[in-house]
XYZ file of C-alpha atoms in Angstrom:
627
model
C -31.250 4.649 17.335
C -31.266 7.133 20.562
C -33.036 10.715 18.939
C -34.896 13.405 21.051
C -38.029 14.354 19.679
C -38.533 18.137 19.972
C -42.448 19.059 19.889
C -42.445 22.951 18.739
C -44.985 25.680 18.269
C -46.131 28.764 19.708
C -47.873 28.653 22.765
C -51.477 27.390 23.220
C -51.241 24.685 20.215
C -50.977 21.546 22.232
C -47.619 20.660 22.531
C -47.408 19.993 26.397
C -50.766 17.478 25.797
C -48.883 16.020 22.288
C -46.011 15.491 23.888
C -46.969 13.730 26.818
C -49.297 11.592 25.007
C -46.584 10.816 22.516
C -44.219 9.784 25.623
C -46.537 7.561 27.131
C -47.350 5.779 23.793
C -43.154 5.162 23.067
C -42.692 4.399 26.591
C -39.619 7.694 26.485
C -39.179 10.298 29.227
C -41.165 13.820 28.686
C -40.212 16.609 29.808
C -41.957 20.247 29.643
C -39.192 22.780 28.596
C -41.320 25.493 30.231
C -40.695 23.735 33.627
C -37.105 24.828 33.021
C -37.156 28.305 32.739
C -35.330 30.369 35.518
C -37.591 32.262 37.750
C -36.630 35.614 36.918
C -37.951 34.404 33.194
C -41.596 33.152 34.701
C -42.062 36.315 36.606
C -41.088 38.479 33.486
C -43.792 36.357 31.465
C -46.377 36.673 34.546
C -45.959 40.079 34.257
C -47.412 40.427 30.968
C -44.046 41.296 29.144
C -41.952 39.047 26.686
C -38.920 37.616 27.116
C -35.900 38.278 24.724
C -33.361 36.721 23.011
C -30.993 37.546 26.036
C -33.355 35.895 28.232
C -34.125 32.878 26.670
C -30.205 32.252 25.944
C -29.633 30.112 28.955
C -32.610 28.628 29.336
C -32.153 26.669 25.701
C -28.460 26.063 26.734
C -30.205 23.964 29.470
C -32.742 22.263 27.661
C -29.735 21.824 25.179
C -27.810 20.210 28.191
C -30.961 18.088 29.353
C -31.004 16.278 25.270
C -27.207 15.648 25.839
C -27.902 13.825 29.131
C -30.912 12.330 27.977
C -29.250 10.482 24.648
C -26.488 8.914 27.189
C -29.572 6.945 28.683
C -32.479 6.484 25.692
C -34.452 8.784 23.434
C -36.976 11.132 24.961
C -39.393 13.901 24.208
C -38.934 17.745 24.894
C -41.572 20.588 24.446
C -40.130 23.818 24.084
C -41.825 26.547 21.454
C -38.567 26.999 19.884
C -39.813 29.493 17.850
C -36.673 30.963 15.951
C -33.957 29.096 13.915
C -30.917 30.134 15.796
C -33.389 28.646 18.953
C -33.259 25.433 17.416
C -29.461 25.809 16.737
C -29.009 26.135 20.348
C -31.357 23.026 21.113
C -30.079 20.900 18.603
C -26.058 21.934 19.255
C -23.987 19.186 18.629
C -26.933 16.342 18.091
C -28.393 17.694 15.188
C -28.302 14.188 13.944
C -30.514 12.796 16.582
C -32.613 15.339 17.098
C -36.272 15.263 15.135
C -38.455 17.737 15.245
C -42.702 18.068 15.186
C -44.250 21.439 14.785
C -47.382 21.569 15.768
C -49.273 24.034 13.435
C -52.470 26.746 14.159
C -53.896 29.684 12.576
C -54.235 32.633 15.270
C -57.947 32.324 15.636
C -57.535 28.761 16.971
C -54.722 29.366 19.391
C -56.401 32.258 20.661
C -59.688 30.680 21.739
C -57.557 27.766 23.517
C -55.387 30.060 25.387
C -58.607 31.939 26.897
C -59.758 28.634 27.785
C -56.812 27.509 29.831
C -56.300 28.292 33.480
C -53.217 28.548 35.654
C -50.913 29.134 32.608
C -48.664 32.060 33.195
C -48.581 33.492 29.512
C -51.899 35.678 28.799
C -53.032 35.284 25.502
C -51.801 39.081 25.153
C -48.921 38.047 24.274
C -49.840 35.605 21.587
C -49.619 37.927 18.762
C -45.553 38.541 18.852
C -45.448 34.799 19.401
C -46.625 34.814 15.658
C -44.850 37.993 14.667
C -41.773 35.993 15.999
C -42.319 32.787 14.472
C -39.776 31.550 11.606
C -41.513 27.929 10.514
C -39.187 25.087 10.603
C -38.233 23.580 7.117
C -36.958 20.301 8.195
C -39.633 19.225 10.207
C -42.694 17.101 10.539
C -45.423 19.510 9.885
C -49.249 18.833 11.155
C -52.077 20.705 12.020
C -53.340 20.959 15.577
C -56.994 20.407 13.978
C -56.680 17.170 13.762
C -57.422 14.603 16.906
C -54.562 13.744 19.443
C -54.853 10.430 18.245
C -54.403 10.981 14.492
C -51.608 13.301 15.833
C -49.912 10.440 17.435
C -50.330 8.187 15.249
C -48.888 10.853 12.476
C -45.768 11.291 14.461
C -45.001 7.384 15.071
C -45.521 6.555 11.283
C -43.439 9.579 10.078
C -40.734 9.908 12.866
C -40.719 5.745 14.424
C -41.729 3.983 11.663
C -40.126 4.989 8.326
C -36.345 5.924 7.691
C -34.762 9.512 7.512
C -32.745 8.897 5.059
C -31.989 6.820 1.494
C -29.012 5.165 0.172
C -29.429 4.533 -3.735
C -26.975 1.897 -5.090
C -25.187 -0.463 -3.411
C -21.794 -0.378 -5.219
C -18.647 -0.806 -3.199
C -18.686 3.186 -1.543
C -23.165 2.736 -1.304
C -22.568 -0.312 1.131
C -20.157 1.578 2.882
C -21.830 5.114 3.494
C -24.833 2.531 4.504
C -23.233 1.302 7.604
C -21.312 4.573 8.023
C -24.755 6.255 8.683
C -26.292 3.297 10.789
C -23.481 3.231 12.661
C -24.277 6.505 12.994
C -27.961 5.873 14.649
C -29.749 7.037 11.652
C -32.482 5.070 10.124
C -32.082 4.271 6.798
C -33.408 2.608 3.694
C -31.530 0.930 0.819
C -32.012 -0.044 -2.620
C -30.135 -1.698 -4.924
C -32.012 -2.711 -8.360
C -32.997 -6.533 -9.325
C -31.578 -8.081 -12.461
C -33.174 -11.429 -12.780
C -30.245 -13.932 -12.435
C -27.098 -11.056 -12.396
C -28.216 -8.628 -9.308
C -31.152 -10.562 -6.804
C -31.856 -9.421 -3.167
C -28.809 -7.458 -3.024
C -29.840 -5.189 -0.057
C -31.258 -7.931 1.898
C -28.074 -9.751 1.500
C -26.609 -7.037 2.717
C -28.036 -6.147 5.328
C -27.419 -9.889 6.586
C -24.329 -9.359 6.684
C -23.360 -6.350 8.906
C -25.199 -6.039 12.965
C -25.574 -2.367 12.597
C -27.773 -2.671 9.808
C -30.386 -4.622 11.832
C -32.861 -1.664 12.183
C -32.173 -0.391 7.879
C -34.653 -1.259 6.005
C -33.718 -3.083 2.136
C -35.400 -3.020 -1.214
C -35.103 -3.813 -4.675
C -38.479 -2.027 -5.225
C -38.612 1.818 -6.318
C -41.772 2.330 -5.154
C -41.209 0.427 -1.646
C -38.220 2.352 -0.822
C -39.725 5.964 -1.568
C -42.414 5.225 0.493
C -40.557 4.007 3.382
C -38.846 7.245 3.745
C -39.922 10.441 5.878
C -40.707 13.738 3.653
C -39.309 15.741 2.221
C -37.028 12.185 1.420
C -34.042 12.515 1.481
C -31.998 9.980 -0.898
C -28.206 9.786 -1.991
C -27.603 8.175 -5.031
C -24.257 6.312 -5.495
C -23.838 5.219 -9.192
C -22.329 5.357 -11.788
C -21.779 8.746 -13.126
C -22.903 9.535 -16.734
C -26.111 8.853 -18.344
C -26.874 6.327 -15.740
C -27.617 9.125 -13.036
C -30.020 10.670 -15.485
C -31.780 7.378 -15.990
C -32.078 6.773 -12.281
C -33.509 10.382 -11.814
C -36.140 9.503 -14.572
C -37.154 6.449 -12.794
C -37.597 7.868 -9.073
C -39.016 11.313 -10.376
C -42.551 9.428 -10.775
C -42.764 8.307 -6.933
C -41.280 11.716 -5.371
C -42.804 14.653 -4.021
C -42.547 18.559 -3.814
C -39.397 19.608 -2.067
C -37.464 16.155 -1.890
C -34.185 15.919 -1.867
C -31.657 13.905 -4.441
C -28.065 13.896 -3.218
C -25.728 12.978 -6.174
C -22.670 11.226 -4.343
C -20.566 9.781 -7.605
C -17.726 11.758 -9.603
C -20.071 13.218 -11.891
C -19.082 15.833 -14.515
C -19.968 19.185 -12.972
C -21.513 20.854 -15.652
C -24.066 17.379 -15.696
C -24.489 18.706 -12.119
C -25.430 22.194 -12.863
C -27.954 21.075 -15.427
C -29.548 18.108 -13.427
C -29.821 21.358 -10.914
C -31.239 23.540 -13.588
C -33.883 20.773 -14.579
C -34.822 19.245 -11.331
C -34.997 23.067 -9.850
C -38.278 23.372 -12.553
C -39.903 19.859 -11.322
C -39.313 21.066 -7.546
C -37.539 18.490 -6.485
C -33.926 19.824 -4.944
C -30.700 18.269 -5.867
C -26.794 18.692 -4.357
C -24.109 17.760 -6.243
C -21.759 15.972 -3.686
C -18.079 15.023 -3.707
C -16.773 11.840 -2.008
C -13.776 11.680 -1.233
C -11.697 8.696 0.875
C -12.085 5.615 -0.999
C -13.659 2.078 0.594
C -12.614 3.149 3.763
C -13.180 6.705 4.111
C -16.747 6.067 3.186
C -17.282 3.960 5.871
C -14.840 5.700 8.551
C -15.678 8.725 7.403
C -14.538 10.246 4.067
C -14.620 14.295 3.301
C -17.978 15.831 1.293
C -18.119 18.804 -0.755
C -21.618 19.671 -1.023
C -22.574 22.065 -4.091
C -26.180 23.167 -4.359
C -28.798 25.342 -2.896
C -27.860 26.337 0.962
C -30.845 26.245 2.342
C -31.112 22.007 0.843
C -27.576 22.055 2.283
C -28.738 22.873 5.990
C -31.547 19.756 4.969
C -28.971 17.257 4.659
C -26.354 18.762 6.805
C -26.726 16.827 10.271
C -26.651 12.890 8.555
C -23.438 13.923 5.808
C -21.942 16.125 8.937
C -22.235 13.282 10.760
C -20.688 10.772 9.193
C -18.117 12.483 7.919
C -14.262 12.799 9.086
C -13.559 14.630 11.572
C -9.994 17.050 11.259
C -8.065 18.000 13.928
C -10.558 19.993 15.787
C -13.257 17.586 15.829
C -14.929 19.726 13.234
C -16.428 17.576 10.088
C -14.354 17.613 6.792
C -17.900 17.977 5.234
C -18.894 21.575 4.132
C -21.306 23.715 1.708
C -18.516 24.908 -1.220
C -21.346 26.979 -3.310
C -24.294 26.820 -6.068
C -25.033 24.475 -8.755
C -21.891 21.705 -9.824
C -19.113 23.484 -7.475
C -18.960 20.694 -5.578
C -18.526 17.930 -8.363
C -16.504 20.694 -9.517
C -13.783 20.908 -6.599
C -14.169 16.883 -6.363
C -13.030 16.912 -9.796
C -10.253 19.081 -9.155
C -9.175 17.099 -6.262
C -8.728 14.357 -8.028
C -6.938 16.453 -10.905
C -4.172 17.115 -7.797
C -4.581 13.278 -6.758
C -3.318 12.477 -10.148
C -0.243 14.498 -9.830
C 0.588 13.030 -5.874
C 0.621 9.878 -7.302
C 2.422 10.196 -10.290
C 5.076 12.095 -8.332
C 5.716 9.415 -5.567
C 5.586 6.945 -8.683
C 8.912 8.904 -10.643
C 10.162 9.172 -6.682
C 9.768 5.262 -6.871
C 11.769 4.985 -10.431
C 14.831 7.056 -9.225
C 15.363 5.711 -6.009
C 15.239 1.941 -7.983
C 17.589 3.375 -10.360
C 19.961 4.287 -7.472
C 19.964 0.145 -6.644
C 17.187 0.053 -3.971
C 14.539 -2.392 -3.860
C 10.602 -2.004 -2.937
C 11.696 -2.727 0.836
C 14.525 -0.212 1.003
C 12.863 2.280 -0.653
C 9.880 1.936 1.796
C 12.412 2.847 4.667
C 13.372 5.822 2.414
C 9.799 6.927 2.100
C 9.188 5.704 5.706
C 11.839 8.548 7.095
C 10.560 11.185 4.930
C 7.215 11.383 7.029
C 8.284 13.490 9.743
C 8.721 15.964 6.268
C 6.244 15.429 4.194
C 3.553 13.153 5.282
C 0.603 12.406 3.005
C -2.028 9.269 3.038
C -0.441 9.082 -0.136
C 2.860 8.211 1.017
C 1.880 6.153 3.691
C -0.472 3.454 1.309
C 2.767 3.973 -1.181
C 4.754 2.437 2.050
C 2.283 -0.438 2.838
C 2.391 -0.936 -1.335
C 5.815 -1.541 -1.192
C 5.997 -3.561 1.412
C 3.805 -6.143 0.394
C 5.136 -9.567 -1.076
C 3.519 -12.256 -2.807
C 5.792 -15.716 -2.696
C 9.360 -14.511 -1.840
C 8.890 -11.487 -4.699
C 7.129 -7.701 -3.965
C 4.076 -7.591 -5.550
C 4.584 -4.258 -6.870
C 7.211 -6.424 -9.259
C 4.354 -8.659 -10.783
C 1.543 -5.768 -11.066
C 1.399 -4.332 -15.335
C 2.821 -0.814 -15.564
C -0.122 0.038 -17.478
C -2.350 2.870 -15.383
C -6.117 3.442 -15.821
C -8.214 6.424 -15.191
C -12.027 7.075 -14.870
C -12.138 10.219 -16.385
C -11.976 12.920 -13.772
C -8.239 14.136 -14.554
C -9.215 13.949 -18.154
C -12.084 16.278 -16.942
C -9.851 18.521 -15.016
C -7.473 18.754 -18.016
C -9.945 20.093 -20.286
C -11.338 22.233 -17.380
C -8.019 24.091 -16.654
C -7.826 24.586 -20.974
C -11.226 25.712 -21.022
C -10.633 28.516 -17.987
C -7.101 29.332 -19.259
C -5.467 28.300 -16.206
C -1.768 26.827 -16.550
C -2.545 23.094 -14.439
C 0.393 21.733 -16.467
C 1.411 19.236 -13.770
C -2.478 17.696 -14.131
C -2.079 17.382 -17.682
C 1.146 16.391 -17.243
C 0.463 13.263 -14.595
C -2.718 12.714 -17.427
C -0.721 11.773 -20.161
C 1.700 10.103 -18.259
C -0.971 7.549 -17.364
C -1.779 7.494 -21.374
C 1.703 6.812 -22.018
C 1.787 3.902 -19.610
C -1.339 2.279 -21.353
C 0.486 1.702 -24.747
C 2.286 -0.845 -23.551
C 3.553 -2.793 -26.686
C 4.542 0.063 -28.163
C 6.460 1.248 -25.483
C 8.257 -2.405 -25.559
C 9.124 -1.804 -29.126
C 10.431 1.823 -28.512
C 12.501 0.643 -25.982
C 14.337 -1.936 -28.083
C 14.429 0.821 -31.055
C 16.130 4.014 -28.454
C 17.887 1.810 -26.077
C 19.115 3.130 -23.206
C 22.692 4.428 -23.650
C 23.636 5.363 -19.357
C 23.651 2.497 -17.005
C 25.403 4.769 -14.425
C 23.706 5.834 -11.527
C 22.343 9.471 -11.191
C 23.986 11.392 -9.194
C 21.751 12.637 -6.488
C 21.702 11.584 -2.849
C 17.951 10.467 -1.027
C 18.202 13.685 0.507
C 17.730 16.116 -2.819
C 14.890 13.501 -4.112
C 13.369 14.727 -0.735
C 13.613 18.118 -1.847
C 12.984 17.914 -5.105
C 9.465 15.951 -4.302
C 8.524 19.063 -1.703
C 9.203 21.252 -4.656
C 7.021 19.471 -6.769
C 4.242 18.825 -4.411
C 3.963 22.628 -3.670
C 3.791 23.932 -7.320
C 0.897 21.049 -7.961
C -1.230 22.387 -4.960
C -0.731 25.551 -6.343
C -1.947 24.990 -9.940
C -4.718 23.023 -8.161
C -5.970 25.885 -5.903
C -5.701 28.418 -8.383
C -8.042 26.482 -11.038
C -10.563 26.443 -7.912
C -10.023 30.347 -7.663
C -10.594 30.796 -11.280
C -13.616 28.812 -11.200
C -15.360 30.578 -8.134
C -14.434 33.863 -10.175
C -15.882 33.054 -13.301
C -19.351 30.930 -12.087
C -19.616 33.307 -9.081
C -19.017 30.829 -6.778
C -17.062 32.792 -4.097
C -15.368 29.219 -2.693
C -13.951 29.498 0.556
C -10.216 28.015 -0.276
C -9.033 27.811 3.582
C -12.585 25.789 4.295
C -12.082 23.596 1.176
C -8.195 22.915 2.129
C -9.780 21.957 5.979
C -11.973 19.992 4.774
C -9.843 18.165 2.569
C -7.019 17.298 5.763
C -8.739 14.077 6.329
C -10.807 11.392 5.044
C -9.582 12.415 1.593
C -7.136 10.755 -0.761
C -4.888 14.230 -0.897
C -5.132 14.364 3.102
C -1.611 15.794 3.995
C 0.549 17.723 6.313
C 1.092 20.409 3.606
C -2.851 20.439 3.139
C -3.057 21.475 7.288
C -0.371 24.168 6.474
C -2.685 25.712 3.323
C -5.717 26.336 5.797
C -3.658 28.841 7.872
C -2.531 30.440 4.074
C -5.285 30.832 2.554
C -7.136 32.695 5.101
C -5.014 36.114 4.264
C -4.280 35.077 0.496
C -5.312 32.851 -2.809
C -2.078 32.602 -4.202
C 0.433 30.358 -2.290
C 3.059 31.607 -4.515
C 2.675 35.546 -2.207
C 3.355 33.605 1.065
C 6.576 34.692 2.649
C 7.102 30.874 4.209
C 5.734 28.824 1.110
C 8.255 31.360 -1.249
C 11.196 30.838 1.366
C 10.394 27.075 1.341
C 10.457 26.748 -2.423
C 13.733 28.918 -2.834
C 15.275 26.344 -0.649
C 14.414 23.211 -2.426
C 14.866 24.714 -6.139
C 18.497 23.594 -6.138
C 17.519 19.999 -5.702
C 14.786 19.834 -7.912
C 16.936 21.632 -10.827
C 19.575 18.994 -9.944
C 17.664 15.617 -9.184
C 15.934 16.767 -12.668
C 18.958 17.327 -14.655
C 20.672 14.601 -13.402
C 17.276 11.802 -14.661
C 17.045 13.583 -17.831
C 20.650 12.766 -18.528
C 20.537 8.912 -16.773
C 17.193 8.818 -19.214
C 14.476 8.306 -16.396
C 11.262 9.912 -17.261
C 10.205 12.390 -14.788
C 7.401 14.354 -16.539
C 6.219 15.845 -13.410
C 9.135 16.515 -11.537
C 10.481 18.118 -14.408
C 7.202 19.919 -14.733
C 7.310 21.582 -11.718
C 10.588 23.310 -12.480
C 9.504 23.770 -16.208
C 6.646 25.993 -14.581
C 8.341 27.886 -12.230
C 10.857 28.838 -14.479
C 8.285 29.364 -17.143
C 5.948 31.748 -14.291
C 8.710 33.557 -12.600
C 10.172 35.471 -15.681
C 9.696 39.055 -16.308
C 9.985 38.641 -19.687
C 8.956 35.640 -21.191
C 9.594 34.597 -25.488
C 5.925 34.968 -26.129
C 6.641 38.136 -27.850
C 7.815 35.896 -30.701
C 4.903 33.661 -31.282
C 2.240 37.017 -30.625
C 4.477 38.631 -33.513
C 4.121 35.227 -35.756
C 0.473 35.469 -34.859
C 0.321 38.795 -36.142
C 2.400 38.085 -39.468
C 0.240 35.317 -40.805
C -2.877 36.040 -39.331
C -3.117 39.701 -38.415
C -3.799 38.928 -34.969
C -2.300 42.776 -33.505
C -0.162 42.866 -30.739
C 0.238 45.040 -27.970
C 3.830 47.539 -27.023
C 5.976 47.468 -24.322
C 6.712 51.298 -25.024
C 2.939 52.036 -25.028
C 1.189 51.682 -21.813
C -2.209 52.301 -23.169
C -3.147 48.967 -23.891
C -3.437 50.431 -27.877
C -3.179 46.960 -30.299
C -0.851 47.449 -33.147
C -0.866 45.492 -36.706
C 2.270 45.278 -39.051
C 3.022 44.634 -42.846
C 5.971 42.131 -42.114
C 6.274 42.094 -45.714
């Protein structure tokens, strides 16, 4: 639980005397920041003249240095007046998530009369007013008032900063347990709640916290009131259940016990336009709330999964340094964690993610079907899959490899699990979504009703007796084209996905970053791929994969296989709905013109809809008397 505790403030309020006090009292190293100014800063400040941003550059690169070295060793205490946000940055760069800060706060008048008092300090009290003037209060610190005694001061800091946690996990479902020992792993000090159900749920966070070492310093409740008040303000709490009305309950049950300007972190698959009212409504009650995507399963939560954070920036920047730091990292060490924009847009791209998900599974599951109908079982085909990853490597299609690998007795379990797929609702939500926006996701719809086609099980046992199949011979398509023909597929999906996220940010006035969101999403994420590290580098010069000279050349390449691995199921009677999909919407998208002249003209006949010309480029709508 290493953290360097940064006393701030303008000059004259205490901070040296706090700080030093505060040292001796945790038994931590203290050091003066002033001591480590260069001398051509002191003599500029002796002189009676200020020191600029210029000057002050390397001297917080030091003290930024100084934290670094200090956290290898224990936690300490630095004074510096950091008086500017981007100072703070520099402090804080890199350990933002074990750095705490105390400002120290003064009215003019007081610091004034202090600064006359002192002797043998080599700022005049001149200079105090463009200390003020350049002053830009913290936010996300511990806030007290330099009239009070040292002692209450210290005593302040230890029960606010020592004593209580920064930070509150609500729910202790599978992915709650595992962001809890993410972030205690992490060094942060948290507190956990999970409710009490007399003879169902009973001292489930003490239970688990039992269980797992790194939880020895988290604190565990079953008590609303307990856990709010063991948390620092403005709290700080994630809440990890189930999405639906039970969010809204929760919400009504802590809103009692919080205060002005805490923070409620909604980290389930949530319905974004839930999100962008609980943001409306909590906005009025001024308590903040983020909408926040999770994305990497059991194990990303724990090892570090990717966050899309939709909200308010400036609660964003509150939260940043614990969901930065425990999230993936991609490969520049950078987190897959980011702001995406206002109100639900991050529930919303979570939503959308999943949406693709759908699709990448569905597509390795028809890959599955045809290579078993060429005569290969689980294990060959998992050497099939297993050479494909130099090509087309996905998380995907490496758990789809472990999956088929697995046995149970001298049988693959993948033999004895029932065909019959479930969903919770978010590609039904992206479905509706991409009707709702007018934006052709065909192959999420698609991979949707696939999955609610495999759920009417007897009736597909029926149907299968009543159309039997009429073609046991083999299709005729080699490993290779399935290859292809899955590339093809897996590029048109990520471009119906990214283009429902472009329509979005266009029509809630999002502006979402696409290259950021694809970074973000190339690990710790379910959709985490090699074509997903390829879409950050595209989307910086366009939105539309389908305008990139590569991605175009790529797909011209593969269409022959997809058109014949396609052809050749449809024929052998193995359902494909989103490989054939894929081609269905290319060749569907890339015609000049298309037969929708026919249905606008039966529009028109039975419901005097109007049409428009081709031979009229005025836009002019035009009604006829078919009769």
């Amino acid at each position: 639980m290493k953290k360097v505790i940064f006393i701030m403030g303008v000059s004259g309020c205490g901070k040296s005397t706090i700080g030093k006090l505060l040292s001796q009292e945790l038994g931590l190293p203290f050091f003066d920041g002033d001591n480590f100014h260069p001398e051509t800063n002191i003599k500029k400040m002796s002189s009676g003249h200020a020191l600029n941003d210029d000057d002050r550059q390397s001297w917080l690169e030091t003290l930024n240095d100084l934290a670094k070295q200090q956290l290898a060793k224990n936690s300490c205490v630095i004074v510096c007046s950091a008086l500017k946000q981007k100072y703070r940055e520099t402090l804080t760069k890199d350990i933002q998530h074990s750095s705490k800060w105390v400002f120290l706060q003064g009215s003019f008048e007081q610091i004034k009369e202090r600064i006359n008092n002192r002797e043998g300090h080599f700022m005049s009290s001149d200079l105090l007013k463009s200390q003020f003037d350049t002053l830009e209060a913290p936010k996300n610190a511990l806030q007290i008032a330099i009239s009070l005694s040292p002692e209450n001061i210290i005593k302040t800091i230890k029960n606010e900063l020592m004593t209580t946690s920064e930070f509150g996990l609500f729910g202790l479902g599978v992915m709650g347990k595992s962001l809890c020992r993410n972030l205690a792993t992490n060094g942060f000090k948290i507190s956990m709640f999970n409710r009490h159900v007399e003879g169902v749920e009973e001292d489930i966070a003490k239970n688990f916290k039992a269980q797992h070492s790194e939880l020895d310093q988290a604190e565990a409740f079953d008590d609303i009131s307990s856990f709010i008040n063991s948390l620092q303000t403005p709290r700080k709490i994630m809440l990890m259940v189930n999405a639906g009305k039970t969010i809204d309950h929760v919400i009504e049950d802590l809103f009692p016990f919080l205060s002005k300007g805490d923070i409620l972190i909604d980290g389930g698959n949530s319905n974004y336009n839930k999100t962008k009212e609980r943001f409306a409504y909590l906005k009025t009650k001024n308590i903040h709330f983020i909408g926040a995507g999770v994305s990497g399963g059991e194990e990303g939560a724990l090892k570090g999964p990717s966050i899309m954070l939709g909200g308010n920036k400036e609660t964003y920047k509150e939260v940043q340094p614990f969901l930065e730091a425990i999230a993936a990292k991609d490969k520049n060490n950078l987190p897959c964690c980011t702001y995406i924009g206002n109100e639900g847009s991050g529930h919303f791209v979570k939503m959308v993610h999943n949406g693709i998900e759908y699709v990448e599974m569905q597509l390795l599951a028809e890959v599955f079907m045809v290579l078993k109908k060429l005569g290969n079982n689980p294990d060959e085909i998992a050497t099939i899959l297993e050479s494909w990853k130099t090509t087309v490597n996905s998380y995907l299609l490496e758990i789809t490899i472990a999956i088929l690998r697995k046995k149970e007795g001298d049988d693959w379990l993948v033999n004895k699990i029932m065909d019959k797929a479930g969903n919770k609702g978010t590609g039904n939500w992206t479905t509706i979504t991409t009707a709702q926006l007018g934006v052709p996701s065909t192959m999420i719809a698609s991979a949707l009703f696939a999955r609610y086609i495999s759920f009417y099980k007897e009736d597909r046992i029926l149907a299968s007796q009543n159309f039997p199949s009429s073609n046991q011979v083999k299709p005729d398509v080699s490993t290779d084209e399935i290859l292809k023909a899955y590339q093809f597929a897996r590029i048109i999906n990520h471009y119906q996905g990214f283009t429902l996220i472009q329509e979005a940010s266009k029509s809630y006035k999002w502006n979402l970053n696409l290259s950021e969101l694809a970074r973000i999403w190339t690990n710790g994420c379910i959709i985490k791929s090699d074509l997903m590290i390829e879409l950050v580098t595209i989307f910086k010069t366009t939105s539309n994969i389908l305008t990139n000279e590569n991605i175009l050349k790529e797909l011209n390449t593969l269409k022959p296989a997809i058109k014949k691995v396609v052809s050749e199921c449809i024929l052998h009677e193995l359902p494909i709905p989103n490989l054939s999909e894929s081609i269905n919407f290319l060749h569907s998208f890339a015609i000049a013109n298309s037969s929708a002249n026919i249905i606008q003209a039966q529009r028109d006949y039975f419901g005097a809809h109007t049409y428009q010309r081709k031979d009229d480029t005025s836009g002019k709508f035009y009604h006829t008397n078919w009769n």
